[in-house]
mmCIF file of C-alpha atoms in Angstrom:
data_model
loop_
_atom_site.group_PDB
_atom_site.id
_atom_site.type_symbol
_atom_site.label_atom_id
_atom_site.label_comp_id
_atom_site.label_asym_id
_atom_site.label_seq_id
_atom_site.Cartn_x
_atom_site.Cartn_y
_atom_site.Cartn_z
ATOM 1 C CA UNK C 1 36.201 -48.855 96.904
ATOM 2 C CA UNK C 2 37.125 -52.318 95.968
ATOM 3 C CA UNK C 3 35.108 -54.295 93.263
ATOM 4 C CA UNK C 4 35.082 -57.500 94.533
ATOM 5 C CA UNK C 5 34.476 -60.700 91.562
ATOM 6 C CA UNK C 6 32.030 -62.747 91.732
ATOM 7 C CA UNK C 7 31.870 -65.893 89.291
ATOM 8 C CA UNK C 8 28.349 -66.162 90.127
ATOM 9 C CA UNK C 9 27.687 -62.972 87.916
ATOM 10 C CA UNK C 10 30.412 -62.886 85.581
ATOM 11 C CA UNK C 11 28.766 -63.540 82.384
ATOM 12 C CA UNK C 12 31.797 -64.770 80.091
ATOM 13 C CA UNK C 13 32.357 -67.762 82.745
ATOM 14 C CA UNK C 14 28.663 -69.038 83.060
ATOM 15 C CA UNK C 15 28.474 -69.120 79.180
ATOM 16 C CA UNK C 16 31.616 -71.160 79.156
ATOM 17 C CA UNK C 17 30.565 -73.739 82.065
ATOM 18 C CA UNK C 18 27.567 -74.032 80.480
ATOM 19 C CA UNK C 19 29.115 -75.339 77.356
ATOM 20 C CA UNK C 20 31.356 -77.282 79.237
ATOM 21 C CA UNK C 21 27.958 -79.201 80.979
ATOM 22 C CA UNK C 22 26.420 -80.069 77.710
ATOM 23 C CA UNK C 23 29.723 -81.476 76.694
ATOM 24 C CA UNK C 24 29.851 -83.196 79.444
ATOM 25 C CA UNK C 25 26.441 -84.711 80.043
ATOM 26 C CA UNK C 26 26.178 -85.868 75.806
ATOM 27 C CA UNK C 27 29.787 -87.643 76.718
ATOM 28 C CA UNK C 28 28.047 -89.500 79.655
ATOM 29 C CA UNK C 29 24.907 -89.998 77.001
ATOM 30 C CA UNK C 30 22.549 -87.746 79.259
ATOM 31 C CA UNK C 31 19.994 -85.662 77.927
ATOM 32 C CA UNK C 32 21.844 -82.045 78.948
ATOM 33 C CA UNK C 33 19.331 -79.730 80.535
ATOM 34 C CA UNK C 34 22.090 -77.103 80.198
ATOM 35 C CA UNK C 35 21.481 -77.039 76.215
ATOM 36 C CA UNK C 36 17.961 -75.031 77.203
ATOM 37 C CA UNK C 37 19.593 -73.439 79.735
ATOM 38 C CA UNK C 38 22.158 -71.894 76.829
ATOM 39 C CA UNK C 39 19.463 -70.923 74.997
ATOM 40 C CA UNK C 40 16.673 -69.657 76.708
ATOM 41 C CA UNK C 41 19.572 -66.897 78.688
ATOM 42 C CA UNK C 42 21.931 -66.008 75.731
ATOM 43 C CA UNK C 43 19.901 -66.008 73.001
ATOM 44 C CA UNK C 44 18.658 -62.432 72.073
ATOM 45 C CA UNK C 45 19.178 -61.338 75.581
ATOM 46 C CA UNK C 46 21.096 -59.010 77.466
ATOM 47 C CA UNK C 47 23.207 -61.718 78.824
ATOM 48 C CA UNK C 48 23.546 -62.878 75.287
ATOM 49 C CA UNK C 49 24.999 -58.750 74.501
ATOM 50 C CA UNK C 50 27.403 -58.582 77.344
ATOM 51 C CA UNK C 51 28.450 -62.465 76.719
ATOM 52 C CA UNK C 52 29.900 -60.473 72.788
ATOM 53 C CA UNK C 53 31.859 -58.542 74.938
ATOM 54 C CA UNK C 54 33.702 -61.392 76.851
ATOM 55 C CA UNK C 55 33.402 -63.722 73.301
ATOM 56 C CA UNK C 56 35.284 -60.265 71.691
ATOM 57 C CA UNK C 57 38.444 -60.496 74.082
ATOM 58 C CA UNK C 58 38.747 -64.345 73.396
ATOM 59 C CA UNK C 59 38.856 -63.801 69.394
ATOM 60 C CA UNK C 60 42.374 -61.240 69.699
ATOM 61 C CA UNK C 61 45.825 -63.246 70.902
ATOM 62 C CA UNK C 62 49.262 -61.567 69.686
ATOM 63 C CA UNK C 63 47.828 -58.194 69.024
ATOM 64 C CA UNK C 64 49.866 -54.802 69.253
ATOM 65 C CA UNK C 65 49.105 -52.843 72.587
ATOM 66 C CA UNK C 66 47.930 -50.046 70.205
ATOM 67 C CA UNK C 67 44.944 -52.692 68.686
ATOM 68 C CA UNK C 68 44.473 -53.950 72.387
ATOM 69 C CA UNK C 69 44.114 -50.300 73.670
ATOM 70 C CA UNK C 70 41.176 -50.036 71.334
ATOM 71 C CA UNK C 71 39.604 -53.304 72.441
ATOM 72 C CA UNK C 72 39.104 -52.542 75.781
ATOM 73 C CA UNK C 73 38.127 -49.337 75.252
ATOM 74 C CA UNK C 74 35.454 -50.614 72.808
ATOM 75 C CA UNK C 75 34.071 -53.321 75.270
ATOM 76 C CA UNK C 76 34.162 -50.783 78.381
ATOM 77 C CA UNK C 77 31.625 -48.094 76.150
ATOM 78 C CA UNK C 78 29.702 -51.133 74.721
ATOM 79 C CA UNK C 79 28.990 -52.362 78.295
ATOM 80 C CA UNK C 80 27.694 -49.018 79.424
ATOM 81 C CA UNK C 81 24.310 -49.038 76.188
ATOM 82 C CA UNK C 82 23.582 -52.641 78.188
ATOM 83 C CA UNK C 83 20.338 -52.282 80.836
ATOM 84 C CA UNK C 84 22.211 -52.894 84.413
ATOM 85 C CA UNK C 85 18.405 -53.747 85.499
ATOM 86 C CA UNK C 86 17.961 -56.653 83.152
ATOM 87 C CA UNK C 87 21.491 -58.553 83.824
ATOM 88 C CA UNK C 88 20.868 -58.510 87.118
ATOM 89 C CA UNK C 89 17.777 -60.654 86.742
ATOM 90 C CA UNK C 90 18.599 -62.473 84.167
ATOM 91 C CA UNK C 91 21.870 -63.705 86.175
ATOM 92 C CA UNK C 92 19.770 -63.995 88.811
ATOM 93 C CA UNK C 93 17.358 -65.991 87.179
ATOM 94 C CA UNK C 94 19.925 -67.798 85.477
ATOM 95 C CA UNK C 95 21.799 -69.254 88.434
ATOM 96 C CA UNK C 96 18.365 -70.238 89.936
ATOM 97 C CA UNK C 97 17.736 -72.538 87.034
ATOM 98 C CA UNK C 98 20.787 -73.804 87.351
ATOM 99 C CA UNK C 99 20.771 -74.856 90.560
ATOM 100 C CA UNK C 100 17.104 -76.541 89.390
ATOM 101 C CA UNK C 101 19.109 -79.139 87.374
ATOM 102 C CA UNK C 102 22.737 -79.117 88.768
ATOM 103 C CA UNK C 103 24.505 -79.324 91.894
ATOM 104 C CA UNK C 104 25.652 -75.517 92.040
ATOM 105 C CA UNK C 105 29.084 -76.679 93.789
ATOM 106 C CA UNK C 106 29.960 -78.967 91.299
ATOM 107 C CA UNK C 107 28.671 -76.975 88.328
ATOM 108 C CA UNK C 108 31.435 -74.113 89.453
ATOM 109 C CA UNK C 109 34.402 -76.879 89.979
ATOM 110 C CA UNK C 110 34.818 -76.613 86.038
ATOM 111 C CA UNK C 111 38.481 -75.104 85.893
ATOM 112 C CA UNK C 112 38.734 -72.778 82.809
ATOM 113 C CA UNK C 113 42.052 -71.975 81.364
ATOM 114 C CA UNK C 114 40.747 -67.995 80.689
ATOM 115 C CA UNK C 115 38.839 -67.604 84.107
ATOM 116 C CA UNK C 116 41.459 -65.527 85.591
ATOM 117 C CA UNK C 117 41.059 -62.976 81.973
ATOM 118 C CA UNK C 118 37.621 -63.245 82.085
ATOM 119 C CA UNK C 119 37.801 -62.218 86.135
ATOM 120 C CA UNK C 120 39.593 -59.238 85.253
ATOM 121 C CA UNK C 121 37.290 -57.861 82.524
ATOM 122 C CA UNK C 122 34.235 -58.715 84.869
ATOM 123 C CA UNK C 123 35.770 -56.253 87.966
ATOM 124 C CA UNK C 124 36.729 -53.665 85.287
ATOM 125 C CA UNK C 125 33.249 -53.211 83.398
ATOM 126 C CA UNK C 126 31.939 -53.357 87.078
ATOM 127 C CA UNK C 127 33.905 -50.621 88.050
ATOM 128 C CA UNK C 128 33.342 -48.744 85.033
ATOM 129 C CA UNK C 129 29.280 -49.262 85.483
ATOM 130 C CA UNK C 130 29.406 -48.622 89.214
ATOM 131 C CA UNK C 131 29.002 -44.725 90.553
ATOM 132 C CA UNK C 132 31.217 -45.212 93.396
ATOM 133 C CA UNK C 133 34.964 -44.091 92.995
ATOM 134 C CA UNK C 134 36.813 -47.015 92.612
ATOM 135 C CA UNK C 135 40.564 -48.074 93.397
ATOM 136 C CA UNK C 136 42.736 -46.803 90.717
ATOM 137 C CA UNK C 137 44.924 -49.550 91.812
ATOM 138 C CA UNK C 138 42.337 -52.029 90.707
ATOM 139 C CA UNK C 139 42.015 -50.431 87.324
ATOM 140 C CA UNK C 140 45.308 -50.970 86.388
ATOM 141 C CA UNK C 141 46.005 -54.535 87.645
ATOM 142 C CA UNK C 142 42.790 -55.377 85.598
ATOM 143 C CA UNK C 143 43.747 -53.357 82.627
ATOM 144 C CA UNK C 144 47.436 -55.088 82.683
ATOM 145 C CA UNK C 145 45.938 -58.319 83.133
ATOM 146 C CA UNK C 146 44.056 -57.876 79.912
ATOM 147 C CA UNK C 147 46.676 -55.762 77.975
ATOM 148 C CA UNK C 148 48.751 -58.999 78.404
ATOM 149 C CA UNK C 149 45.957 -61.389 77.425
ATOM 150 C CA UNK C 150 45.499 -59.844 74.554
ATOM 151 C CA UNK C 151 49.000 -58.853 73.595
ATOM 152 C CA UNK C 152 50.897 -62.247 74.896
ATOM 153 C CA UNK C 153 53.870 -59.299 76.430
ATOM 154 C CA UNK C 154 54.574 -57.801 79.626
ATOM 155 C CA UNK C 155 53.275 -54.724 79.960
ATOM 156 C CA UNK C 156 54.561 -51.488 82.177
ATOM 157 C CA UNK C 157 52.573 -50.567 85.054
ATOM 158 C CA UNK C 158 53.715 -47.174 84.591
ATOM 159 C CA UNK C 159 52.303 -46.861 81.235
ATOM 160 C CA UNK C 160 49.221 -47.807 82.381
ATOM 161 C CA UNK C 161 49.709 -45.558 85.152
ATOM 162 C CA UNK C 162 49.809 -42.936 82.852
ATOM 163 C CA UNK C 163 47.030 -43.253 80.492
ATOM 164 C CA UNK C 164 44.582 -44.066 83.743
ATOM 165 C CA UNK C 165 45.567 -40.333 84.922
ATOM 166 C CA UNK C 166 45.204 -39.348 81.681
ATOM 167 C CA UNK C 167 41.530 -40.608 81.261
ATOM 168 C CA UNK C 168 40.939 -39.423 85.052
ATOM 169 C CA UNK C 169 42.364 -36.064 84.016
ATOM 170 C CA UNK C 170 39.498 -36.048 81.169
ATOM 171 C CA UNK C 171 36.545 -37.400 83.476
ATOM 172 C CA UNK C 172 37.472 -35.286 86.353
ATOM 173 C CA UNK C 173 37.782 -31.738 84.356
ATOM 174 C CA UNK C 174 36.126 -29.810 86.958
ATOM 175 C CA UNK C 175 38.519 -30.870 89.030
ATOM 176 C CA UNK C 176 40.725 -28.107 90.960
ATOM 177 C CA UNK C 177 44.373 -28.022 90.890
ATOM 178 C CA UNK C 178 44.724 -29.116 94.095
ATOM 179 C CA UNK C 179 42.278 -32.191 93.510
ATOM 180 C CA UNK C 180 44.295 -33.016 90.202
ATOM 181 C CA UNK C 181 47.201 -33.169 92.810
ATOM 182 C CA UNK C 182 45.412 -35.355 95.024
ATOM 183 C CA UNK C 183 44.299 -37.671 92.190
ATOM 184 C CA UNK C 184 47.661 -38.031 90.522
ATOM 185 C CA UNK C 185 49.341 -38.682 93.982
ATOM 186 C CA UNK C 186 46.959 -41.486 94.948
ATOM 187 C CA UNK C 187 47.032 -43.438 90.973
ATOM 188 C CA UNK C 188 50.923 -43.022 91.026
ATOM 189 C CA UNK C 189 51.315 -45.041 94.191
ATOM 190 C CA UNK C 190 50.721 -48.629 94.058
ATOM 191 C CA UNK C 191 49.718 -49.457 97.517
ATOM 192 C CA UNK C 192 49.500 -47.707 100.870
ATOM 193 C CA UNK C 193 52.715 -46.378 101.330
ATOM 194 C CA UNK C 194 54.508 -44.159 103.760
ATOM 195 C CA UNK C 195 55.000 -41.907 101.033
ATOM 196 C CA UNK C 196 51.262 -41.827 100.752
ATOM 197 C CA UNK C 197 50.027 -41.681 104.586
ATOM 198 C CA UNK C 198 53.081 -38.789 104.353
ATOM 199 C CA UNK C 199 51.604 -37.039 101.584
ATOM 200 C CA UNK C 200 47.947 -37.202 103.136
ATOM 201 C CA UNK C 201 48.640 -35.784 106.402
ATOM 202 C CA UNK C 202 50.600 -33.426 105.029
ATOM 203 C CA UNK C 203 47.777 -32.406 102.815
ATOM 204 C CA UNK C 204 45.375 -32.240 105.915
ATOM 205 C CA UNK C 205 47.822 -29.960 107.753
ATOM 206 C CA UNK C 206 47.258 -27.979 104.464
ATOM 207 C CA UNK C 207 43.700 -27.726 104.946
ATOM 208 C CA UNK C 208 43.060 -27.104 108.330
ATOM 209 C CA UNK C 209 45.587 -23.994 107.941
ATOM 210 C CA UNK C 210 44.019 -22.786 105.186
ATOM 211 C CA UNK C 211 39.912 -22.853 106.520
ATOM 212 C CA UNK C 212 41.592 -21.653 110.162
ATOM 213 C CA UNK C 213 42.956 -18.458 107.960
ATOM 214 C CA UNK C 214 39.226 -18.098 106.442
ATOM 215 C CA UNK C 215 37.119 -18.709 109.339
ATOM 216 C CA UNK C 216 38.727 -15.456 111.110
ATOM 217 C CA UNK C 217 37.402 -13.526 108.134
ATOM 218 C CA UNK C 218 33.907 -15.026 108.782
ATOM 219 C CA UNK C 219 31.054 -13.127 110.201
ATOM 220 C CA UNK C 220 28.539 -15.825 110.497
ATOM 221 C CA UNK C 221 28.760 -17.336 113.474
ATOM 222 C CA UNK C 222 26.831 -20.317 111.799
ATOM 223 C CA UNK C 223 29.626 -20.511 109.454
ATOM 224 C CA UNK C 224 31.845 -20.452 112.022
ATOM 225 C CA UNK C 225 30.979 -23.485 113.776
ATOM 226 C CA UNK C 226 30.059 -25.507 110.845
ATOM 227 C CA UNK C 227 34.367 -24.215 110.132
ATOM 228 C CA UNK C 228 35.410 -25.470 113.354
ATOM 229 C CA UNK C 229 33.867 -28.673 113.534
ATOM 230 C CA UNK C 230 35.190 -29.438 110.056
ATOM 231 C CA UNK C 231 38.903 -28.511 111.022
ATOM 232 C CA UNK C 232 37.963 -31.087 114.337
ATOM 233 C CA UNK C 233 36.917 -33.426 111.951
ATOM 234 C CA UNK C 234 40.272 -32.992 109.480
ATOM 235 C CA UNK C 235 43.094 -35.469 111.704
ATOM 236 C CA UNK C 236 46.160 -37.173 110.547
ATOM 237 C CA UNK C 237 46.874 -40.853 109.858
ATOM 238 C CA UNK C 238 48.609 -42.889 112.243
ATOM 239 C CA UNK C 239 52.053 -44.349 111.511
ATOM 240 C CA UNK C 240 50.347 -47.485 111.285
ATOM 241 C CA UNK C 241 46.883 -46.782 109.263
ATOM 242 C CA UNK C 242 46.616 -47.504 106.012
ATOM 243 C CA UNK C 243 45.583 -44.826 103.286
ATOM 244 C CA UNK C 244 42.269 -45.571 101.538
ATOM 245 C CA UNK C 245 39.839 -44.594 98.907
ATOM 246 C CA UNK C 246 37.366 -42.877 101.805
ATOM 247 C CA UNK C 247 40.382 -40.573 102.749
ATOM 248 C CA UNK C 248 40.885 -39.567 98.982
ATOM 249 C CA UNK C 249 37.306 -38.394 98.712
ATOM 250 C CA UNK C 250 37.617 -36.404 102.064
ATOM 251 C CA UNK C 251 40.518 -34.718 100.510
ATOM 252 C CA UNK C 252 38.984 -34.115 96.898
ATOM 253 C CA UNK C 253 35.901 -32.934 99.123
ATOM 254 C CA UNK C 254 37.376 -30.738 101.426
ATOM 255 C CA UNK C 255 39.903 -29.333 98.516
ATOM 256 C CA UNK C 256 36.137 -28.628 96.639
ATOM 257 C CA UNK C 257 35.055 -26.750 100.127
ATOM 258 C CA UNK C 258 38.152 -24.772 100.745
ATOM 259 C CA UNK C 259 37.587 -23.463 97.021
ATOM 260 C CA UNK C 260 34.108 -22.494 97.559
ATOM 261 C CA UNK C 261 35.182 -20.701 100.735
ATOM 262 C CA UNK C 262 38.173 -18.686 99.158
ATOM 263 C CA UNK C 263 35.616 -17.673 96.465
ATOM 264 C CA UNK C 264 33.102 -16.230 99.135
ATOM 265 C CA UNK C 265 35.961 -15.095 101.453
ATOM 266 C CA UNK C 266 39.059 -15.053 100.482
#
């Protein structure tokens, strides 16, 4: 699953535009409603909490990847103690006001020289926060994207490659050997490749092999069925289709079932 951004949410960027409004309604001698705005929202708040965590990558330029590792690290388990339940209606709230006092269009026009930073760590605390199994892919552009904020280098998508499987490795330790497989397959390939379409059929031919072998040594009819509609169920990509996150967890899932049935029957 892709985590899609949304500027309307992303904390770091309605802090700065708000800023930006005050500056520029005192310059044009207005009393700025955005001042209140600024205050009642990030001012002891959670908004204020996860606005630190945005505030925390703008303070670091021209750090070693090693300090930079620890960064985003740091701000990814600090955004997890932060109540998901009150930032959504507080940016809900928020934007409401907003739009109260200033034309919403306009107020979003503002371009900011880190919004494209600031982007990144909003998709990659959202994926982190989320319980959905997200695009590797995703987590890696992001993580670049930041590594080379903070670092002013280019970094090596393989490196990044690496340590993602490494932390996936470490989340997913229940995680068969055949899963692990599947998991360091689909991180290691950047986008939906033949490779990839190649390596999940042939992992499907795998499977259905494997529960055909097991459902001859099943008794239960029941079983049976529920066996055969599953191998009916288990088909090949197309040349043409693209390999996605929903056929990653039908492999990881049906890897997690053909171990349960070896256990019972093998």
């Amino acid at each position: 699953m892709n985590i899609k951004h949304s500027k309307y949410k992303n904390t770091g960027l309605l802090f700065e535009l708000l800023v930006r409004q005050i500056t520029a309604d005192t310059l044009s001698g207005k009393d700025s409603k955005a001042t209140g705005i600024l205050k009642k929202y990030f001012v002891k708040t959670e908004l204020g909490r996860e606005y630190k965590l945005y505030e925390t990558l703008s303070k670091h330029k021209n750090i070693t990847e090693g300090k930079a590792e620890i960064i985003i690290n740091t701000i990814v388990e600090s955004s997890k103690d932060l109540n998901r339940g009150a930032l959504k209606r507080q940016k809900y709230n928020l934007i409401s006001e907003i739009q109260k006092h200033y034309n919403l269009e306009e107020f979003f026009k503002t371009k900011l020289p880190n919004y494209k930073v600031f982007a990144s760590l909003y998709t990659l605390l959202e994926v982190y926060n989320s319980e959905n199994l997200s695009n590797p892919d995703q987590i890696i552009d992001n993580k670049m994207s930041l590594l080379e904020h903070l670092t002013s280098k280019n970094i090596k998508k393989q490196k990044v490659e690496d340590e993602l499987l490494e932390e996936f490795n470490g989340k997913y330790e229940s995680l068969n050997d055949n899963q692990k497989i599947v998991l360091k397959e689909f991180i290691n390939s950047v986008d939906s490749t033949p490779k990839l379409r190649e390596f999940y059929n042939s992992k499907v031919g795998e499977i259905k092999e494997e529960i055909n072998k097991l459902s001859k040594k099943v008794t239960d009819k029941a079983v049976q069925i529920k066996l055969n509609e599953v191998t009916n169920l288990l088909s090949p990509l197309s040349k043409t289709a693209n390999v996605g996150n929903d056929n990653l967890v039908n492999l990881l899932q049906y890897f997690e079932l053909l171990e349960e049935l070896t256990k019972v029957h093998g």
